[in-house]
Coordinates of C-alpha atoms and ligand atoms in Angstrom, one line a residue:
M1 CA 1.4 -0.7 -23.3
K2 CA -2.2 -0.6 -21.9
V3 CA -1.7 0.0 -18.3
M4 CA -5.2 0.0 -16.1
I5 CA -4.7 0.8 -12.6
L6 CA -7.8 0.1 -10.3
G7 CA -7.4 2.7 -7.1
I8 CA -5.9 6.0 -9.1
D9 CA -7.3 8.5 -7.1
G10 CA -5.2 6.9 -3.9
Y11 CA -2.1 7.6 -2.8
I12 CA 0.2 5.1 -4.8
G13 CA -2.6 4.9 -7.5
W14 CA -2.0 8.3 -8.8
P15 CA 1.8 8.6 -8.9
L16 CA 1.7 5.3 -10.9
A17 CA -0.1 6.7 -12.9
L18 CA 2.0 10.1 -13.4
R19 CA 5.0 7.5 -14.2
E20 CA 3.1 5.0 -16.6
I21 CA 2.6 8.5 -18.8
E22 CA 5.8 9.9 -18.7
K23 CA 6.7 6.0 -19.9
G24 CA 4.0 6.7 -23.0
N25 CA 2.0 3.7 -22.0
E26 CA -1.9 4.4 -21.7
V27 CA -3.2 4.9 -18.8
S28 CA -7.1 3.8 -17.5
G29 CA -8.0 3.8 -13.9
I30 CA -11.2 2.9 -11.9
D31 CA -11.9 4.1 -8.6
N32 CA -14.9 4.8 -6.2
F33 CA -13.3 7.5 -4.2
F34 CA -13.5 4.8 -1.0
T35 CA -10.6 6.6 0.7
R36 CA -12.0 10.4 -0.2
R37 CA -15.4 9.1 1.7
R38 CA -13.5 6.7 4.8
V39 CA -11.1 9.0 5.9
R40 CA -13.9 11.6 6.2
E41 CA -16.3 9.6 8.0
V42 CA -13.2 9.4 10.7
N43 CA -13.6 13.1 10.6
S44 CA -10.5 13.4 9.0
D45 CA -8.5 14.3 5.9
S46 CA -5.9 14.5 3.4
V47 CA -3.4 16.6 4.6
I48 CA -1.7 17.6 1.4
P49 CA -4.7 19.0 -0.4
I50 CA -5.7 16.9 -3.8
S51 CA -8.1 17.7 -6.6
T52 CA -11.3 16.3 -7.9
M53 CA -11.0 13.2 -10.2
Q54 CA -12.2 15.8 -13.0
K55 CA -9.8 18.3 -12.2
R56 CA -6.7 16.0 -11.8
I57 CA -7.5 14.5 -15.0
S58 CA -7.6 18.0 -16.8
A59 CA -4.2 18.7 -15.5
V60 CA -2.5 15.6 -16.8
R61 CA -3.8 16.3 -20.2
E62 CA -2.9 20.3 -20.0
K63 CA 0.4 19.5 -18.5
T64 CA 1.6 16.0 -20.5
G65 CA -1.3 15.8 -23.7
A66 CA -1.9 12.4 -22.0
R67 CA -5.6 11.1 -21.8
I68 CA -6.9 8.8 -18.7
N69 CA -9.8 7.1 -19.4
F70 CA -11.5 6.8 -16.2
Y71 CA -14.3 4.7 -14.9
R72 CA -16.2 5.8 -11.4
G73 CA -16.9 2.7 -9.7
D74 CA -17.0 -0.2 -7.0
V75 CA -14.2 -2.8 -8.1
A76 CA -16.2 -5.5 -5.6
N77 CA -19.0 -4.9 -8.3
P78 CA -18.1 -7.2 -11.6
S79 CA -19.7 -5.6 -14.0
V80 CA -17.8 -2.3 -13.5
V81 CA -14.2 -4.2 -13.7
I82 CA -15.5 -6.5 -16.3
D83 CA -16.7 -3.5 -18.9
A84 CA -13.9 -1.8 -17.8
V85 CA -11.8 -4.3 -19.0
K86 CA -13.4 -5.1 -22.2
K87 CA -13.7 -1.6 -23.4
E88 CA -9.6 -1.1 -22.6
K89 CA -8.2 -4.7 -23.3
P90 CA -5.2 -3.7 -21.2
D91 CA -1.8 -5.4 -21.3
V92 CA -1.9 -4.9 -17.1
V93 CA -3.9 -4.5 -14.6
V94 CA -2.7 -3.0 -11.8
H95 CA -5.2 -3.9 -8.7
L96 CA -4.6 -1.1 -5.8
A97 CA -8.1 -0.5 -5.0
E98 CA -8.8 -2.0 -1.7
Q99 CA -9.5 -1.0 1.9
R100 CA -6.1 -0.6 3.3
S101 CA -6.5 0.2 7.0
A102 CA -5.7 -2.5 9.9
P103 CA -7.5 0.1 12.3
Y104 CA -10.1 0.2 10.0
S105 CA -11.1 -3.7 9.9
M106 CA -10.9 -3.7 13.5
I107 CA -13.7 -0.9 14.7
G108 CA -16.0 -3.5 14.6
L109 CA -18.0 -6.7 12.5
K110 CA -19.6 -4.5 10.1
Q111 CA -15.7 -3.2 9.1
A112 CA -14.4 -6.2 9.5
T113 CA -16.9 -7.7 6.9
Q114 CA -16.9 -4.8 4.5
T115 CA -13.5 -4.9 4.3
M116 CA -13.4 -8.8 3.6
V117 CA -16.2 -8.9 1.2
K118 CA -15.2 -6.1 -0.9
N119 CA -11.5 -6.9 -0.8
I120 CA -11.1 -10.5 -1.6
V121 CA -14.4 -9.9 -4.1
S122 CA -12.7 -7.5 -6.0
T123 CA -9.4 -9.7 -6.5
L124 CA -11.8 -12.3 -7.4
N125 CA -14.0 -10.3 -10.4
L126 CA -10.7 -9.2 -11.6
I127 CA -9.3 -13.1 -11.8
Y128 CA -12.7 -13.6 -13.9
A129 CA -12.3 -10.4 -16.0
I130 CA -9.3 -11.3 -17.2
K131 CA -9.8 -14.7 -18.0
D132 CA -12.0 -14.6 -19.9
V133 CA -11.7 -10.9 -21.7
V134 CA -7.8 -11.4 -22.1
P135 CA -6.2 -14.2 -21.0
H136 CA -2.8 -13.2 -21.7
A137 CA -2.9 -9.5 -19.3
H138 CA -0.5 -9.8 -16.5
I139 CA -2.3 -9.4 -13.1
L140 CA 0.0 -7.3 -11.1
K141 CA -1.7 -7.0 -7.3
L142 CA -0.8 -5.1 -3.8
G143 CA -0.5 -7.4 -0.9
T144 CA 1.4 -6.5 1.8
M145 CA 4.4 -7.2 4.0
G146 CA 1.9 -7.9 7.2
E147 CA 0.6 -11.0 5.4
Y148 CA 3.7 -12.7 7.0
G149 CA 3.7 -11.7 9.8
T150 CA 6.4 -11.6 12.5
P151 CA 7.8 -15.4 12.5
N152 CA 10.7 -16.5 14.5
I153 CA 12.6 -17.5 11.3
D154 CA 13.5 -16.0 8.0
I155 CA 10.8 -15.0 5.7
P156 CA 11.5 -16.1 2.3
E157 CA 10.3 -14.5 -0.7
G158 CA 6.4 -16.5 -0.8
F159 CA 7.4 -19.9 -1.4
F160 CA 9.9 -22.1 0.8
E161 CA 11.5 -25.7 0.8
V162 CA 10.0 -27.3 3.3
Q163 CA 11.1 -31.2 4.9
Y164 CA 8.8 -33.4 6.9
N165 CA 8.9 -37.1 7.6
G166 CA 11.8 -37.7 5.1
R167 CA 10.0 -35.8 2.1
K168 CA 10.1 -32.0 0.1
D169 CA 7.9 -30.0 -0.9
Y170 CA 8.2 -26.3 -2.0
L171 CA 5.4 -24.8 -0.7
P172 CA 3.7 -20.7 0.8
F173 CA 4.8 -20.2 3.9
P174 CA 2.3 -19.8 6.0
K175 CA 1.0 -16.6 6.6
Q176 CA 0.4 -15.1 10.3
A177 CA -1.5 -11.6 9.3
G178 CA -2.3 -9.4 12.3
S179 CA -5.6 -7.7 11.8
W180 CA -8.8 -8.7 9.1
Y181 CA -7.3 -6.3 6.4
H182 CA -4.6 -8.3 6.8
W183 CA -6.2 -11.7 5.9
T184 CA -7.7 -10.5 3.6
K185 CA -4.9 -9.8 1.7
V186 CA -3.7 -13.8 2.7
H187 CA -7.2 -15.3 1.2
D188 CA -6.3 -12.7 -1.9
S189 CA -2.8 -14.1 -2.3
N190 CA -4.7 -17.6 -2.2
N191 CA -7.2 -17.1 -4.7
L192 CA -4.6 -16.1 -6.9
M193 CA -2.3 -18.9 -7.0
F194 CA -5.0 -20.6 -7.5
A195 CA -6.4 -18.9 -10.4
N196 CA -2.9 -19.3 -11.8
R197 CA -2.8 -23.4 -11.1
V198 CA -5.9 -23.4 -12.9
W199 CA -6.1 -21.0 -15.3
R200 CA -2.6 -20.6 -15.8
L201 CA -3.1 -16.4 -15.5
G202 CA 0.4 -14.3 -15.4
I203 CA 0.3 -13.0 -11.9
T204 CA 2.5 -10.9 -9.9
D205 CA 1.7 -10.5 -6.4
V206 CA 3.7 -7.8 -3.9
M207 CA 3.8 -7.9 -0.7
Q208 CA 4.8 -4.3 0.0
G209 CA 6.4 -2.7 2.8
V210 CA 5.2 0.2 4.6
V211 CA 5.5 3.6 1.9
Y212 CA 6.5 6.6 3.3
G213 CA 7.3 9.5 1.3
T214 CA 4.6 13.0 -0.4
R215 CA 7.3 12.9 -3.6
T216 CA 8.4 10.8 -6.8
T217 CA 10.4 12.6 -9.4
D218 CA 6.7 12.8 -11.4
I219 CA 4.8 14.7 -8.9
N220 CA 7.8 17.0 -8.5
R221 CA 7.9 17.1 -12.4
T222 CA 4.3 17.8 -13.0
G223 CA 3.2 19.6 -9.3
L224 CA 0.5 16.9 -9.2
R225 CA 0.5 15.7 -5.8
T226 CA -0.7 12.6 -3.7
R227 CA -3.2 11.8 -1.1
F228 CA -1.3 12.3 2.6
D229 CA -2.8 11.3 5.5
I230 CA -2.3 11.3 9.4
D231 CA -4.8 10.0 11.7
E232 CA -5.2 7.1 13.5
V233 CA -7.2 4.6 10.9
W234 CA -5.6 6.2 7.8
G235 CA -2.4 7.4 8.9
T236 CA 1.0 5.3 8.9
A237 CA 3.6 5.2 12.2
L238 CA 5.9 7.6 10.4
N239 CA 3.1 9.9 8.5
R240 CA 1.3 10.2 12.1
F241 CA 4.6 11.0 13.6
C242 CA 6.1 13.5 10.7
A243 CA 2.5 15.1 11.7
Q244 CA 3.0 15.3 15.4
A245 CA 6.4 17.0 15.2
V246 CA 5.4 19.7 13.1
A247 CA 2.1 20.6 15.0
G248 CA 4.5 20.5 18.1
L249 CA 3.0 17.6 19.8
P250 CA 4.5 14.8 21.7
I251 CA 5.3 11.6 18.7
T252 CA 3.6 8.6 20.1
P253 CA 4.4 4.5 19.4
Y254 CA 2.4 2.6 20.5
G255 CA 3.7 0.5 23.3
K256 CA 7.7 0.0 23.5
G257 CA 7.7 0.5 20.0
G258 CA 9.6 -2.9 19.3
Q259 CA 8.0 -4.0 16.5
T260 CA 9.9 -4.0 13.4
R261 CA 8.4 -3.8 9.9
G262 CA 9.7 -3.4 6.0
F263 CA 9.9 0.4 4.7
L264 CA 10.3 1.6 1.3
S265 CA 9.6 5.4 -0.1
L266 CA 7.0 6.6 -2.9
E267 CA 9.7 6.5 -5.3
D268 CA 10.7 3.6 -4.9
S269 CA 7.7 1.7 -4.8
I270 CA 6.3 3.2 -7.8
S271 CA 9.7 2.3 -9.5
C272 CA 9.0 -1.3 -8.3
L273 CA 5.9 -1.6 -9.8
D274 CA 6.9 -0.1 -13.4
L275 CA 9.5 -2.7 -13.4
S276 CA 7.2 -5.1 -12.4
I277 CA 4.8 -4.0 -15.5
S278 CA 7.6 -3.8 -17.7
K279 CA 9.1 -6.7 -17.0
P280 CA 5.6 -9.0 -16.6
P281 CA 5.8 -12.7 -15.0
A282 CA 6.4 -15.5 -18.0
E283 CA 3.5 -17.4 -19.6
G284 CA 1.4 -18.9 -16.8
E285 CA 4.0 -17.8 -14.1
Y286 CA 2.9 -16.9 -10.1
R287 CA 5.7 -14.9 -8.7
V288 CA 5.8 -13.7 -5.4
F289 CA 8.1 -9.9 -4.9
N290 CA 8.8 -9.0 -1.1
Q291 CA 9.3 -5.4 -1.5
F292 CA 11.1 -3.0 0.8
D293 CA 14.4 -1.6 1.1
E294 CA 15.4 -1.1 5.1
H295 CA 13.4 -2.4 8.0
Y296 CA 13.0 -0.5 11.5
S297 CA 11.5 -0.5 14.7
V298 CA 8.3 1.7 15.2
M299 CA 10.8 3.5 17.9
Q300 CA 13.3 3.6 15.8
L301 CA 11.1 5.8 13.6
A302 CA 10.5 7.8 16.1
Q303 CA 13.7 8.5 17.3
M304 CA 14.4 9.3 13.4
V305 CA 11.8 11.7 12.7
K306 CA 12.6 13.8 16.6
E307 CA 16.2 14.0 15.1
V308 CA 15.7 15.6 11.5
F309 CA 13.0 17.6 13.0
E310 CA 15.1 19.1 15.4
H311 CA 18.1 19.3 13.2
D312 CA 16.1 21.3 10.4
T313 CA 14.3 23.6 12.6
G314 CA 16.3 23.8 15.9
K315 CA 12.9 23.0 17.8
E316 CA 12.8 20.3 20.4
A317 CA 10.4 17.3 19.4
V318 CA 9.2 15.0 22.6
I319 CA 8.7 11.4 22.3
R320 CA 6.3 9.8 24.8
N321 CA 4.8 6.3 24.2
V322 CA 1.1 5.6 24.7
P323 CA -0.7 2.1 25.4
N324 CA -0.3 -0.3 22.1
P325 CA -4.1 -0.5 21.4
R326 CA -3.0 -3.2 18.7
V327 CA -2.4 -6.9 19.8
E328 CA 0.9 -7.9 18.3
A329 CA 4.7 -9.1 19.4
E330 CA 6.1 -5.5 20.8
E331 CA 9.9 -7.1 20.7
H332 CA 10.6 -10.1 18.2
Y333 CA 12.7 -11.7 15.4
Y334 CA 11.9 -10.0 11.9
N335 CA 14.5 -10.9 8.5
P336 CA 12.4 -11.2 5.7
E337 CA 14.4 -12.4 2.2
H338 CA 14.1 -9.5 -0.7
K339 CA 16.3 -10.3 -3.7
K340 CA 13.9 -10.6 -6.7
L341 CA 13.6 -6.9 -7.5
A342 CA 17.0 -6.2 -7.1
E343 CA 18.1 -9.7 -9.5
M344 CA 15.7 -7.6 -12.1
G345 CA 17.7 -4.6 -11.9
Y346 CA 15.4 -2.6 -9.0
R347 CA 18.4 -0.5 -7.0
H348 CA 17.0 1.7 -3.9
S349 CA 17.3 5.4 -4.6
R350 CA 16.4 7.4 -1.9
E351 CA 17.6 7.2 2.3
L352 CA 14.5 7.4 5.1
K353 CA 16.7 10.4 6.3
D354 CA 15.9 12.6 2.9
E355 CA 12.9 11.6 2.5
I356 CA 11.8 12.7 6.2
S357 CA 13.0 15.9 5.8
I358 CA 11.2 16.8 2.6
M359 CA 7.9 15.0 4.2
L360 CA 8.5 18.1 7.5
E361 CA 9.1 20.2 4.9
D362 CA 6.1 20.0 3.0
L363 CA 3.8 19.1 6.2
A364 CA 5.2 22.6 7.9
A365 CA 3.5 24.0 4.6
H366 CA -0.3 22.6 6.0
R367 CA 0.1 23.2 9.5
P368 CA -3.0 24.9 10.0
R369 CA -4.4 21.5 8.6
I370 CA -2.6 19.6 11.3
E371 CA -3.6 20.9 14.1
A372 CA -7.3 20.8 12.5
L373 CA -7.1 17.4 12.8
S374 CA -4.8 16.9 16.2
D375 CA -7.7 14.8 18.0
V376 CA -7.9 12.7 15.2
I377 CA -4.1 11.4 15.6
S378 CA -4.2 9.5 18.6
P379 CA -5.5 6.3 18.7
H380 CA -8.9 5.2 19.5
T381 CA -9.5 1.8 17.4
A382 CA -8.1 -1.0 20.1
W383 CA -7.9 -4.8 18.6
K384 CA -9.5 -5.9 22.4
S385 CA -12.6 -4.2 21.9
S386 CA -13.7 -4.4 18.0
G387 CA -17.0 -6.3 18.8
I388 CA -20.5 -6.1 17.0
N389 CA -21.3 -2.2 17.4
Ligands
NAD1 N1 0.6 2.2 1.6 C1 1.0 1.6 1.9 O1 2.0 2.1 2.9 C2 1.1 0.3 1.0 C3 1.4 -0.9 1.7 C4 1.6 -1.8 1.8 C5 0.4 -2.3 0.8 N2 -0.4 -1.3 0.5 C6 -1.5 -1.5 -0.6 O2 -1.6 -0.5 -1.7 C7 -2.7 -0.4 -1.9 C8 -3.4 1.1 -2.4 O3 -2.3 1.8 -1.5 P1 -2.8 3.2 -1.0 O4 -1.9 3.8 0.2 O5 -2.4 3.8 -2.7 O6 -4.6 3.0 -0.8 P2 -5.3 4.3 -1.0 O7 -6.7 4.3 0.0 O8 -4.9 5.4 -1.0 O9 -5.6 3.6 -2.2 C9 -6.6 2.9 -2.4 C10 -7.7 3.6 -3.9 O10 -8.9 2.4 -3.8 C11 -9.7 3.0 -4.4 N3 -10.7 1.8 -4.1 C12 -10.9 1.0 -2.6 N4 -11.7 0.3 -3.0 C13 -12.2 0.3 -3.5 C14 -13.4 -0.1 -4.5 N5 -14.0 -1.3 -3.5 N6 -13.8 0.1 -5.6 C15 -12.6 1.0 -6.3 N7 -12.4 1.5 -5.9 C16 -11.4 1.6 -4.5 C17 -9.6 4.4 -2.5 O11 -11.1 5.3 -3.1 C18 -8.8 4.3 -3.3 O12 -8.4 5.8 -3.9 C19 -3.8 -0.9 -1.1 O13 -4.6 -2.4 -1.3 C20 -3.0 -1.2 -0.3 O14 -3.8 -2.4 0.8 C21 -0.5 0.0 0.2

């Protein structure tokens, strides 16, 4: 199978490329190194050092014999996507190449506009490239569980039955995203749904939970690491908590820490994507998967990091709540469904506590890099002060 990965240089894109090579698939990819550049802009860097794309590709060739066809370019530029799709004629395109930071999108108007335009236009470019060049190819698009927000009812997988004034219909679940970034994903989902309705493209729209971890079986086998961000703009709460514990800094949940989200390990995220690739949608199908294993509150995460750190090192870790820079419900109902991937054969393989232990060990090997970045872990980007710059 020919698998094209938009965003192949990223946290998920790189281990997905390793998995697809291991499966014997032909892998190509596009990236413009947007994440590397933007992370440096906030004076941060991946804590786990990563090589250049050129070196990554040579290392893959050396270790596996496989060749990755790489295209450097911005997927918001139509010719970049169209030309690569024409050349590769992929069976599936996995679209991971979007600006993925909620805080980045909330810095101000410039960042909000860039996130809106690049994310939405890149998905439109892909839709048109598939429709006109390889109409039977599968679009596998990464959205986020954050598209749904935190409604006071159960969250279905994409669609639900609604009864209103005596009539019934099966409709998309109303979304209530919590940042401009998350809204771009909602707009992408609407555009994908429309493209499916008009042109019957085969689409999987993945509502992915927060991904954690530093390793996958393919990373362990090849030694080819993926990026790991810990700053307030690009690092997730769990990444920041692990880095804080390792550097001897207080673990800082935002607000009361009651915000609950779905989580899954990097290994399980890659397995879910691989399963979606190997079992594509039916001709003309638009399917939505809620992809996460468990849900935890931010405070539960902080406590778990503290517990695992203290158990593994015998040292004390301190939790200190800080004012929440985001506008979000800090205590809420949260019960999303996630059955479809399990029905297709997916089995969750990693436990959060075990992965935290591995993350802490991997981060401890880079403690000086974390200490050098300690200023950028604390929150600076506040939703309420987002302005015209
Ligand atoms: N990591 C998570 O916890 C998580 C959770 C839910 C959804 N997602 C989604 O999964 C996708 C991948 O996430 P990730 O964590 O690997 O992010 P990442 O930033 O590490 O990877 C994205 C890659 O895409 C590239 N890219 C971004 N914009 C581009 C553009 N316009 N043109 C070309 N390349 C571009 C970046 O340089 C980067 O290498 C994103 O769409 C993200 O929103 C991630």
